[in-house]
Amino acid sequence: MSENDASLPPAVALLARPGAARDRLREALVQADVALVLEEDPDALDPATLIALAPQAVVIALEPAVEAALERLDDALSSPTFTLVFDEADLAARREGWETQRWARHLAAKLHGHREVLPPGAEVEEDLQIEPGMPDTPAQLHVNAPLDFHLDEAADAADLLAGDSLYEAPAQWQEPQALEHALATNLPDADADADADAEADADAEAPATPADAGAVVPPPLADHSRWALLDENAAPAAVSRQTTAPPALPVFDSAHLSLVDMEDTAPSTGPRRGARGAVVVLAGIGGPDALRRLLAALPSALDAPLLVRMPLDGARYGNLVKQMARVSPLPVLLAETGADVLEGHVYILSDDTATALRDGGLQFESRPQGLELARLPPGESAVILLSGADLLQVDPALTLAEAGAWVGGQVGEGCYDPAAATAVVAAGMFAGEPQELAQAISARWARPEQGEAQ
């Protein structure tokens, strides 16, 4: 390809029935600055005409009325030289204002192969320019900082702070008396026992005089005159304690022992209902094309199911089932609540479809939060993050990988929104194009064909 050819706008074919959806898609393609080489109703299009024009991309407005026409054009649309972009016809017809501009920017980025999806004038974060040398110290950063304001503030608050003088107790408080001094002043003299007893009797007869209101009277000390050391040779006093006999232990009756019936407690030996694990495929914007390439590269027999979680506007998952069934060698079904998750099948999950492990196998159930990676058996499961996968699924996927699951992310020019896939690849997980991811899954879960050695 010459330099002039590389600068030409991409050639795009628009397949849609006449109406509001077709008009909205045409306006978006005009804003995307592409060369619209064909605009036709799928029911009236000849496959040879599409092949002869050889557009780089084909934009298709999906609705039930064109399903038969798309099946007739399947051979032409399956060409690897085309980039297929699907949009729901009813959603395209209702799209207005900000949603129209946003979808047009994403469509332009898809067709031109770049990632500029922000509106004009949006701020772009500049790259950090690293300079050599040591960073400035705090003293260097504040060498010329004014300090007068802080000094004035400290002087105003100085009177509110506690002083540094010694503490002086109030005058009405008495100094505590040492124990030795109290004992010395309160011990009676041996020769004045009688006088002390007489004075005690006199004090008992005399009326009590009230103490000064401001004086604090210490509590009287106990009589320490008759303290004595314990005689070690003296026999301890007998302590009478009434003891009661402990209660009798229950008698273990061994005469009525019996063995448990093995048939009542043996685990169920019936066939396992669902698969033990699953390969979860997470996608979003740009995901249908990557999913199509992934499924087309899988073998016709696989020892694990594929659970595809790709949110769609309007929840038209039935159309996605029909699209992927045209290229997948494995059966493609819409997951139903209560059904078993069978090996060798591809299931398209709706927003509230989840899985639960019952009787050793997976089964579909309905939960408001939808599929949760933490509920999958790690050793028997895998997670693939394609273009547009939700960033909130990165941490659960890496946590599952630490427990033993296989995790991979899409890389390459075809990855339209690589944020989540790049995050798991940066964490050391497997990286590759959708076909390479399919080969890695096949190497682990491919079922031997009939006649091959097991």
Coordinates of C-alpha atoms in Angstrom, one line a residue:
M1 CA 0.0 0.0 0.0
S2 CA 1.4 3.4 -1.0
E3 CA 1.5 6.4 1.2
N4 CA -1.4 8.0 -0.7
D5 CA -3.6 4.9 -0.2
A6 CA -2.9 4.9 3.5
S7 CA -4.1 8.5 3.8
L8 CA -7.4 7.8 2.0
P9 CA -10.6 7.5 4.1
P10 CA -11.7 3.9 4.7
A11 CA -14.3 2.5 2.3
V12 CA -17.5 1.5 4.2
A13 CA -20.7 -0.2 3.1
L14 CA -24.0 0.5 4.9
L15 CA -26.6 -2.3 4.9
A16 CA -29.9 -1.2 6.4
R17 CA -33.6 -1.0 5.4
P18 CA -34.9 2.5 4.4
G19 CA -36.1 4.4 7.5
A20 CA -34.9 6.4 10.5
A21 CA -32.2 4.0 11.5
R22 CA -30.6 4.1 8.1
D23 CA -30.7 7.9 8.1
R24 CA -29.0 8.0 11.6
L25 CA -26.3 5.6 10.5
R26 CA -25.6 7.6 7.4
E27 CA -25.2 10.8 9.4
A28 CA -22.8 9.0 11.8
L29 CA -20.7 7.8 8.8
V30 CA -20.6 11.3 7.3
Q31 CA -19.3 12.6 10.6
A32 CA -16.8 9.8 10.8
D33 CA -15.2 11.0 7.5
V34 CA -15.4 7.7 5.6
A35 CA -16.0 6.9 2.0
L36 CA -19.5 5.4 1.8
V37 CA -19.2 3.1 -1.3
L38 CA -22.5 1.3 -0.8
E39 CA -25.9 2.0 0.8
E40 CA -28.3 -0.8 0.3
D41 CA -31.2 -2.8 1.7
P42 CA -29.9 -6.3 2.7
D43 CA -32.9 -8.0 1.1
A44 CA -32.0 -6.4 -2.3
L45 CA -28.2 -6.8 -2.2
D46 CA -26.3 -9.2 -4.4
P47 CA -23.4 -10.9 -2.6
A48 CA -21.2 -10.5 -5.7
T49 CA -21.7 -6.7 -5.6
L50 CA -20.5 -6.5 -2.0
I51 CA -17.4 -8.7 -2.8
A52 CA -16.6 -6.6 -5.9
L53 CA -16.6 -3.3 -4.0
A54 CA -14.3 -4.8 -1.4
P55 CA -15.1 -2.3 1.4
Q56 CA -12.9 -2.2 4.5
A57 CA -15.9 -2.2 6.9
V58 CA -19.6 -3.1 6.7
V59 CA -22.1 -1.4 9.0
I60 CA -25.3 -3.5 9.5
A61 CA -28.5 -2.3 11.1
L62 CA -30.0 -5.4 12.8
E63 CA -33.7 -6.1 12.9
P64 CA -35.8 -9.2 12.6
A65 CA -36.8 -8.3 9.0
V66 CA -33.2 -8.7 7.7
E67 CA -32.3 -12.0 9.4
A68 CA -33.0 -14.1 6.4
A69 CA -31.1 -11.7 4.1
L70 CA -28.0 -11.9 6.4
E71 CA -28.1 -15.7 6.3
R72 CA -28.1 -15.4 2.5
L73 CA -25.1 -13.0 2.7
D74 CA -23.3 -15.1 5.3
D75 CA -20.5 -16.3 2.9
A76 CA -19.7 -12.8 1.8
L77 CA -19.9 -11.3 5.3
S78 CA -17.6 -14.1 6.6
S79 CA -14.7 -12.7 4.6
P80 CA -11.7 -11.9 6.9
T81 CA -11.1 -8.7 4.9
F82 CA -14.3 -7.1 6.3
T83 CA -14.7 -5.4 9.6
L84 CA -18.3 -5.9 10.7
V85 CA -20.0 -3.3 12.8
F86 CA -23.5 -4.2 14.1
D87 CA -26.1 -1.8 15.5
E88 CA -29.7 -2.3 16.6
A89 CA -32.0 -0.6 14.2
D90 CA -34.6 0.4 16.8
L91 CA -31.8 1.9 19.0
A92 CA -30.2 3.7 16.1
A93 CA -33.6 5.3 15.2
R94 CA -34.2 6.5 18.8
R95 CA -30.6 7.8 19.3
E96 CA -30.5 11.6 19.6
G97 CA -28.4 14.5 20.8
W98 CA -25.5 13.5 23.0
E99 CA -25.9 9.8 22.4
T100 CA -25.7 10.3 18.7
Q101 CA -22.5 12.3 18.9
R102 CA -20.9 9.8 21.3
W103 CA -21.8 6.8 19.1
A104 CA -20.5 8.6 16.0
R105 CA -17.1 9.3 17.8
H106 CA -16.8 5.6 18.8
L107 CA -17.8 4.5 15.3
A108 CA -15.1 6.8 13.7
A109 CA -12.5 5.4 16.1
K110 CA -13.4 1.9 15.1
L111 CA -13.3 2.5 11.4
H112 CA -10.1 4.6 11.4
G113 CA -8.3 2.4 13.8
H114 CA -7.5 5.0 16.6
R115 CA -8.7 5.5 20.2
E116 CA -9.7 9.2 20.1
V117 CA -13.2 9.0 21.4
L118 CA -13.3 12.2 23.5
P119 CA -15.3 15.3 22.2
P120 CA -13.3 18.2 20.7
G121 CA -11.7 20.4 23.3
A122 CA -11.5 17.7 25.9
E123 CA -8.4 18.0 28.1
V124 CA -5.7 15.4 27.6
E125 CA -3.4 14.7 30.4
E126 CA 0.2 15.5 29.6
D127 CA 2.9 13.0 30.0
L128 CA 5.1 13.4 33.0
Q129 CA 8.6 14.6 32.0
I130 CA 11.2 13.1 34.4
E131 CA 14.2 15.3 35.1
P132 CA 17.5 14.2 36.5
G133 CA 18.7 15.2 40.0
M134 CA 17.6 14.9 43.5
P135 CA 14.2 16.4 44.5
D136 CA 14.2 19.7 46.6
T137 CA 14.3 19.3 50.3
P138 CA 11.6 21.0 52.5
A139 CA 14.2 23.7 53.5
Q140 CA 14.8 24.5 49.9
L141 CA 11.1 24.6 49.1
H142 CA 10.4 27.2 51.9
V143 CA 13.6 29.2 51.8
N144 CA 11.9 32.4 50.8
A145 CA 8.5 31.7 52.5
P146 CA 7.2 34.7 54.7
L147 CA 7.1 33.9 58.4
D148 CA 5.8 37.2 59.8
F149 CA 2.2 36.0 59.7
H150 CA 3.0 32.9 61.7
L151 CA 5.1 34.8 64.3
D152 CA 2.3 37.3 64.9
E153 CA -0.2 34.5 65.3
A154 CA 2.0 32.8 67.8
A155 CA 2.4 36.0 69.9
D156 CA -1.4 36.5 70.0
A157 CA -1.9 32.9 71.3
A158 CA 0.9 33.0 73.9
D159 CA -1.4 34.3 76.7
L160 CA -3.8 31.4 76.2
L161 CA -1.1 28.7 76.9
A162 CA -0.1 27.3 80.3
G163 CA 2.8 29.0 82.1
D164 CA 6.0 27.3 83.2
S165 CA 6.0 28.4 87.0
L166 CA 5.9 25.8 89.8
Y167 CA 2.6 24.5 91.1
E168 CA 1.4 25.9 94.4
A169 CA -1.3 24.1 96.4
P170 CA -4.2 26.0 97.9
A171 CA -3.7 27.2 101.5
Q172 CA -6.6 25.2 102.9
W173 CA -5.1 21.9 101.8
Q174 CA -2.8 20.2 104.3
E175 CA 0.5 18.5 103.5
P176 CA 0.0 14.7 103.6
Q177 CA 1.5 13.0 106.8
A178 CA 4.0 10.2 106.6
L179 CA 2.9 6.8 108.0
E180 CA 6.0 6.7 110.4
H181 CA 5.2 10.1 111.8
A182 CA 1.5 9.2 112.3
L183 CA 2.4 6.0 114.1
A184 CA 4.9 7.8 116.4
T185 CA 2.4 10.4 117.4
N186 CA -0.5 8.0 118.0
L187 CA 1.3 5.2 119.9
P188 CA 0.3 5.3 123.7
D189 CA 3.0 5.3 126.4
A190 CA 3.2 2.1 128.5
D191 CA 3.2 4.0 131.8
A192 CA 0.2 6.2 130.9
D193 CA -2.4 3.5 130.0
A194 CA -4.6 4.4 132.9
D195 CA -4.5 8.1 132.1
A196 CA -5.3 7.4 128.5
D197 CA -8.3 5.3 129.5
A198 CA -9.5 8.0 131.8
E199 CA -9.1 10.7 129.2
A200 CA -11.0 8.5 126.8
D201 CA -13.9 8.1 129.2
A202 CA -13.9 11.9 129.7
D203 CA -13.9 12.6 126.1
A204 CA -16.8 10.2 125.6
E205 CA -18.8 12.2 128.2
A206 CA -17.8 15.6 126.8
P207 CA -20.0 17.0 124.0
A208 CA -18.4 17.0 120.5
T209 CA -17.2 20.4 119.3
P210 CA -17.6 21.2 115.6
A211 CA -14.4 21.5 113.6
D212 CA -13.5 24.6 111.8
A213 CA -15.3 24.9 108.5
G214 CA -12.1 25.6 106.5
A215 CA -10.0 22.8 108.1
V216 CA -9.7 19.3 106.6
V217 CA -9.8 16.7 109.4
P218 CA -7.8 13.5 108.5
P219 CA -9.5 10.2 109.3
P220 CA -8.5 8.6 112.6
L221 CA -5.8 5.9 112.4
A222 CA -6.4 2.4 113.6
D223 CA -4.9 1.1 116.9
H224 CA -1.5 -0.4 115.9
S225 CA -0.4 -1.1 119.5
R226 CA -1.6 -4.7 119.6
W227 CA -0.1 -5.9 116.3
A228 CA 1.9 -9.1 116.5
L229 CA 3.7 -11.4 114.2
L230 CA 2.2 -14.7 113.4
D231 CA 3.7 -17.6 115.4
E232 CA 4.9 -20.1 112.9
N233 CA 4.9 -23.0 115.5
A234 CA 1.3 -22.4 116.4
A235 CA -1.1 -24.9 114.9
P236 CA -3.5 -23.3 112.5
A237 CA -7.1 -23.1 113.6
A238 CA -9.3 -25.9 112.2
V239 CA -11.5 -24.7 109.5
S240 CA -14.9 -26.3 109.2
R241 CA -15.9 -26.6 105.6
Q242 CA -18.9 -28.5 104.5
T243 CA -18.0 -30.5 101.4
T244 CA -20.5 -32.1 99.0
A245 CA -19.8 -35.0 96.9
P246 CA -19.5 -34.3 93.1
P247 CA -22.5 -35.3 91.0
A248 CA -22.3 -38.8 89.6
L249 CA -21.2 -39.0 85.9
P250 CA -23.8 -40.5 83.5
V251 CA -23.3 -44.1 82.7
F252 CA -22.4 -44.8 79.1
D253 CA -24.8 -47.5 77.8
S254 CA -22.9 -49.6 75.3
A255 CA -25.6 -52.3 75.1
H256 CA -27.6 -50.4 72.4
L257 CA -24.8 -49.4 70.0
S258 CA -25.3 -50.0 66.3
L259 CA -23.6 -49.2 63.0
V260 CA -25.0 -46.5 60.7
D261 CA -26.5 -47.7 57.5
M262 CA -24.0 -46.9 54.7
E263 CA -26.8 -46.5 52.1
D264 CA -28.3 -43.6 54.0
T265 CA -25.1 -41.5 54.2
A266 CA -23.3 -42.4 51.0
P267 CA -22.9 -39.5 48.6
S268 CA -25.0 -39.5 45.5
T269 CA -23.4 -41.6 42.7
G270 CA -25.7 -40.4 39.9
P271 CA -24.3 -38.6 36.9
R272 CA -23.1 -35.0 37.3
R273 CA -25.5 -32.5 35.9
G274 CA -23.5 -29.6 34.7
A275 CA -19.9 -28.8 33.8
R276 CA -17.4 -28.5 36.7
G277 CA -16.0 -25.2 35.4
A278 CA -16.4 -22.7 32.6
V279 CA -14.5 -20.3 30.3
V280 CA -15.9 -16.8 30.9
V281 CA -15.5 -14.3 28.0
L282 CA -16.0 -10.7 28.9
A283 CA -16.4 -8.0 26.2
G284 CA -18.0 -4.7 25.5
I285 CA -17.4 -1.9 22.9
G286 CA -15.8 -3.5 19.9
G287 CA -16.5 -6.9 21.4
P288 CA -18.7 -8.5 18.7
D289 CA -15.9 -8.5 16.1
A290 CA -13.3 -9.9 18.6
L291 CA -15.9 -12.5 19.9
R292 CA -16.6 -13.6 16.3
R293 CA -12.9 -14.2 15.6
L294 CA -12.5 -16.0 18.9
L295 CA -15.4 -18.4 18.4
A296 CA -14.4 -19.1 14.7
A297 CA -11.0 -20.3 15.9
L298 CA -12.3 -22.8 18.4
P299 CA -12.5 -26.6 17.7
S300 CA -15.8 -28.4 17.2
A301 CA -15.5 -30.2 20.5
L302 CA -14.5 -28.7 23.9
D303 CA -14.5 -30.1 27.4
A304 CA -15.7 -26.8 28.9
P305 CA -18.5 -24.4 28.3
L306 CA -18.0 -20.8 27.2
L307 CA -20.0 -18.1 29.0
V308 CA -20.2 -14.8 27.1
R309 CA -21.0 -11.7 29.1
M310 CA -21.3 -8.7 26.7
P311 CA -23.8 -6.0 27.8
L312 CA -26.0 -4.7 24.9
D313 CA -28.2 -1.7 24.6
G314 CA -31.7 -2.9 24.6
A315 CA -30.7 -6.4 25.8
R316 CA -31.2 -7.9 22.4
Y317 CA -29.2 -11.0 23.2
G318 CA -31.2 -13.2 20.9
N319 CA -29.8 -11.4 17.9
L320 CA -26.2 -11.9 19.2
V321 CA -26.9 -15.6 19.5
K322 CA -27.9 -15.8 15.9
Q323 CA -24.9 -13.7 14.7
M324 CA -22.4 -15.9 16.6
A325 CA -24.0 -19.1 15.6
R326 CA -23.1 -18.5 12.0
V327 CA -19.3 -18.6 12.7
S328 CA -19.0 -20.8 15.8
P329 CA -18.3 -24.5 15.4
L330 CA -19.9 -25.0 18.8
P331 CA -23.6 -24.6 19.5
V332 CA -24.5 -21.1 20.6
L333 CA -27.5 -20.8 23.0
L334 CA -29.1 -18.1 25.2
A335 CA -28.6 -19.0 28.9
E336 CA -31.8 -19.9 30.7
T337 CA -32.4 -19.9 34.4
G338 CA -32.5 -23.4 35.9
A339 CA -30.7 -25.0 33.0
D340 CA -27.5 -27.0 33.4
V341 CA -24.3 -25.5 32.0
L342 CA -23.2 -28.2 29.5
E343 CA -19.7 -28.7 28.2
G344 CA -19.0 -27.9 24.5
H345 CA -21.6 -25.1 24.3
V346 CA -21.4 -21.4 24.0
Y347 CA -23.9 -19.5 26.2
I348 CA -24.8 -15.8 25.8
L349 CA -25.6 -14.4 29.2
S350 CA -28.2 -11.7 29.9
D351 CA -27.7 -9.0 32.5
D352 CA -29.1 -10.9 35.4
T353 CA -27.8 -14.4 34.5
A354 CA -25.4 -16.0 37.0
T355 CA -24.1 -19.5 37.8
A356 CA -24.2 -21.7 40.9
L357 CA -22.4 -24.9 41.7
R358 CA -24.9 -27.7 42.5
D359 CA -24.3 -31.5 42.7
G360 CA -20.7 -30.9 41.5
G361 CA -21.8 -29.1 38.3
L362 CA -22.7 -25.6 37.2
Q363 CA -26.3 -24.4 36.7
F364 CA -27.7 -21.1 35.6
E365 CA -29.7 -19.0 38.0
S366 CA -31.0 -15.4 38.2
R367 CA -29.3 -12.8 40.4
P368 CA -29.6 -9.0 40.1
Q369 CA -25.8 -8.5 40.1
G370 CA -25.4 -11.0 37.3
L371 CA -22.4 -13.2 36.8
E372 CA -19.8 -13.2 39.6
L373 CA -16.4 -14.6 38.9
A374 CA -15.8 -15.4 42.5
R375 CA -18.4 -18.2 42.4
L376 CA -16.6 -20.2 39.7
P377 CA -14.3 -23.2 40.6
P378 CA -10.8 -21.7 40.0
G379 CA -9.0 -24.9 39.0
E380 CA -11.6 -25.7 36.3
S381 CA -12.2 -22.2 34.9
A382 CA -10.7 -19.5 32.8
V383 CA -11.4 -15.8 32.1
I384 CA -10.8 -14.0 28.8
L385 CA -11.1 -10.2 28.6
L386 CA -11.7 -8.9 25.1
S387 CA -12.1 -5.4 23.8
G388 CA -14.5 -3.3 26.0
A389 CA -14.4 -5.5 29.0
D390 CA -15.5 -3.8 32.3
L391 CA -12.6 -2.5 34.4
L392 CA -14.4 -3.6 37.5
Q393 CA -13.9 -7.3 36.4
V394 CA -10.1 -7.0 36.5
D395 CA -9.6 -7.5 40.3
P396 CA -12.0 -10.5 40.4
A397 CA -10.3 -12.1 37.4
L398 CA -6.8 -11.7 39.0
T399 CA -8.1 -13.0 42.3
L400 CA -9.4 -16.1 40.5
A401 CA -6.1 -16.4 38.7
E402 CA -4.3 -16.5 42.1
A403 CA -6.5 -19.4 43.1
G404 CA -5.6 -21.4 40.0
A405 CA -7.7 -20.1 37.1
W406 CA -6.3 -19.3 33.6
V407 CA -6.7 -15.7 32.6
G408 CA -5.9 -14.0 29.3
G409 CA -6.4 -10.6 27.7
Q410 CA -6.8 -9.4 24.1
V411 CA -4.0 -7.3 22.5
G412 CA -3.3 -6.0 19.0
E413 CA -4.7 -3.4 16.7
G414 CA -8.2 -5.0 16.7
C415 CA -8.6 -4.3 20.5
Y416 CA -10.8 -1.2 20.4
D417 CA -11.1 -0.6 24.1
P418 CA -8.0 -2.3 25.7
A419 CA -8.2 -0.9 29.3
A420 CA -9.3 -4.0 31.1
A421 CA -7.4 -6.5 28.9
T422 CA -4.2 -4.5 29.2
A423 CA -4.6 -4.4 33.0
V424 CA -4.6 -8.3 33.3
V425 CA -1.7 -8.5 30.8
A426 CA 0.3 -6.1 32.8
A427 CA -0.3 -8.3 35.8
G428 CA 1.5 -11.2 34.0
M429 CA -1.5 -13.0 32.4
F430 CA -1.6 -14.4 28.9
A431 CA -1.8 -11.9 26.0
G432 CA -2.8 -12.5 22.4
E433 CA -5.1 -11.8 19.5
P434 CA -8.6 -13.5 19.7
Q435 CA -7.4 -16.4 17.5
E436 CA -4.4 -16.9 19.9
L437 CA -6.6 -16.9 22.9
A438 CA -8.8 -19.5 21.2
Q439 CA -5.7 -21.7 20.6
A440 CA -4.7 -21.4 24.3
I441 CA -8.2 -22.5 25.3
S442 CA -8.2 -25.4 22.8
A443 CA -4.8 -26.6 24.1
R444 CA -6.3 -27.1 27.5
W445 CA -9.9 -28.1 26.9
A446 CA -10.0 -29.5 23.4
R447 CA -11.8 -32.8 23.3
P448 CA -9.9 -35.5 21.1
E449 CA -11.7 -36.2 17.9
Q450 CA -13.0 -39.7 17.3
G451 CA -10.3 -42.1 16.3
E452 CA -7.5 -40.0 18.0
A453 CA -5.6 -41.4 21.0
Q454 CA -7.0 -40.4 24.4

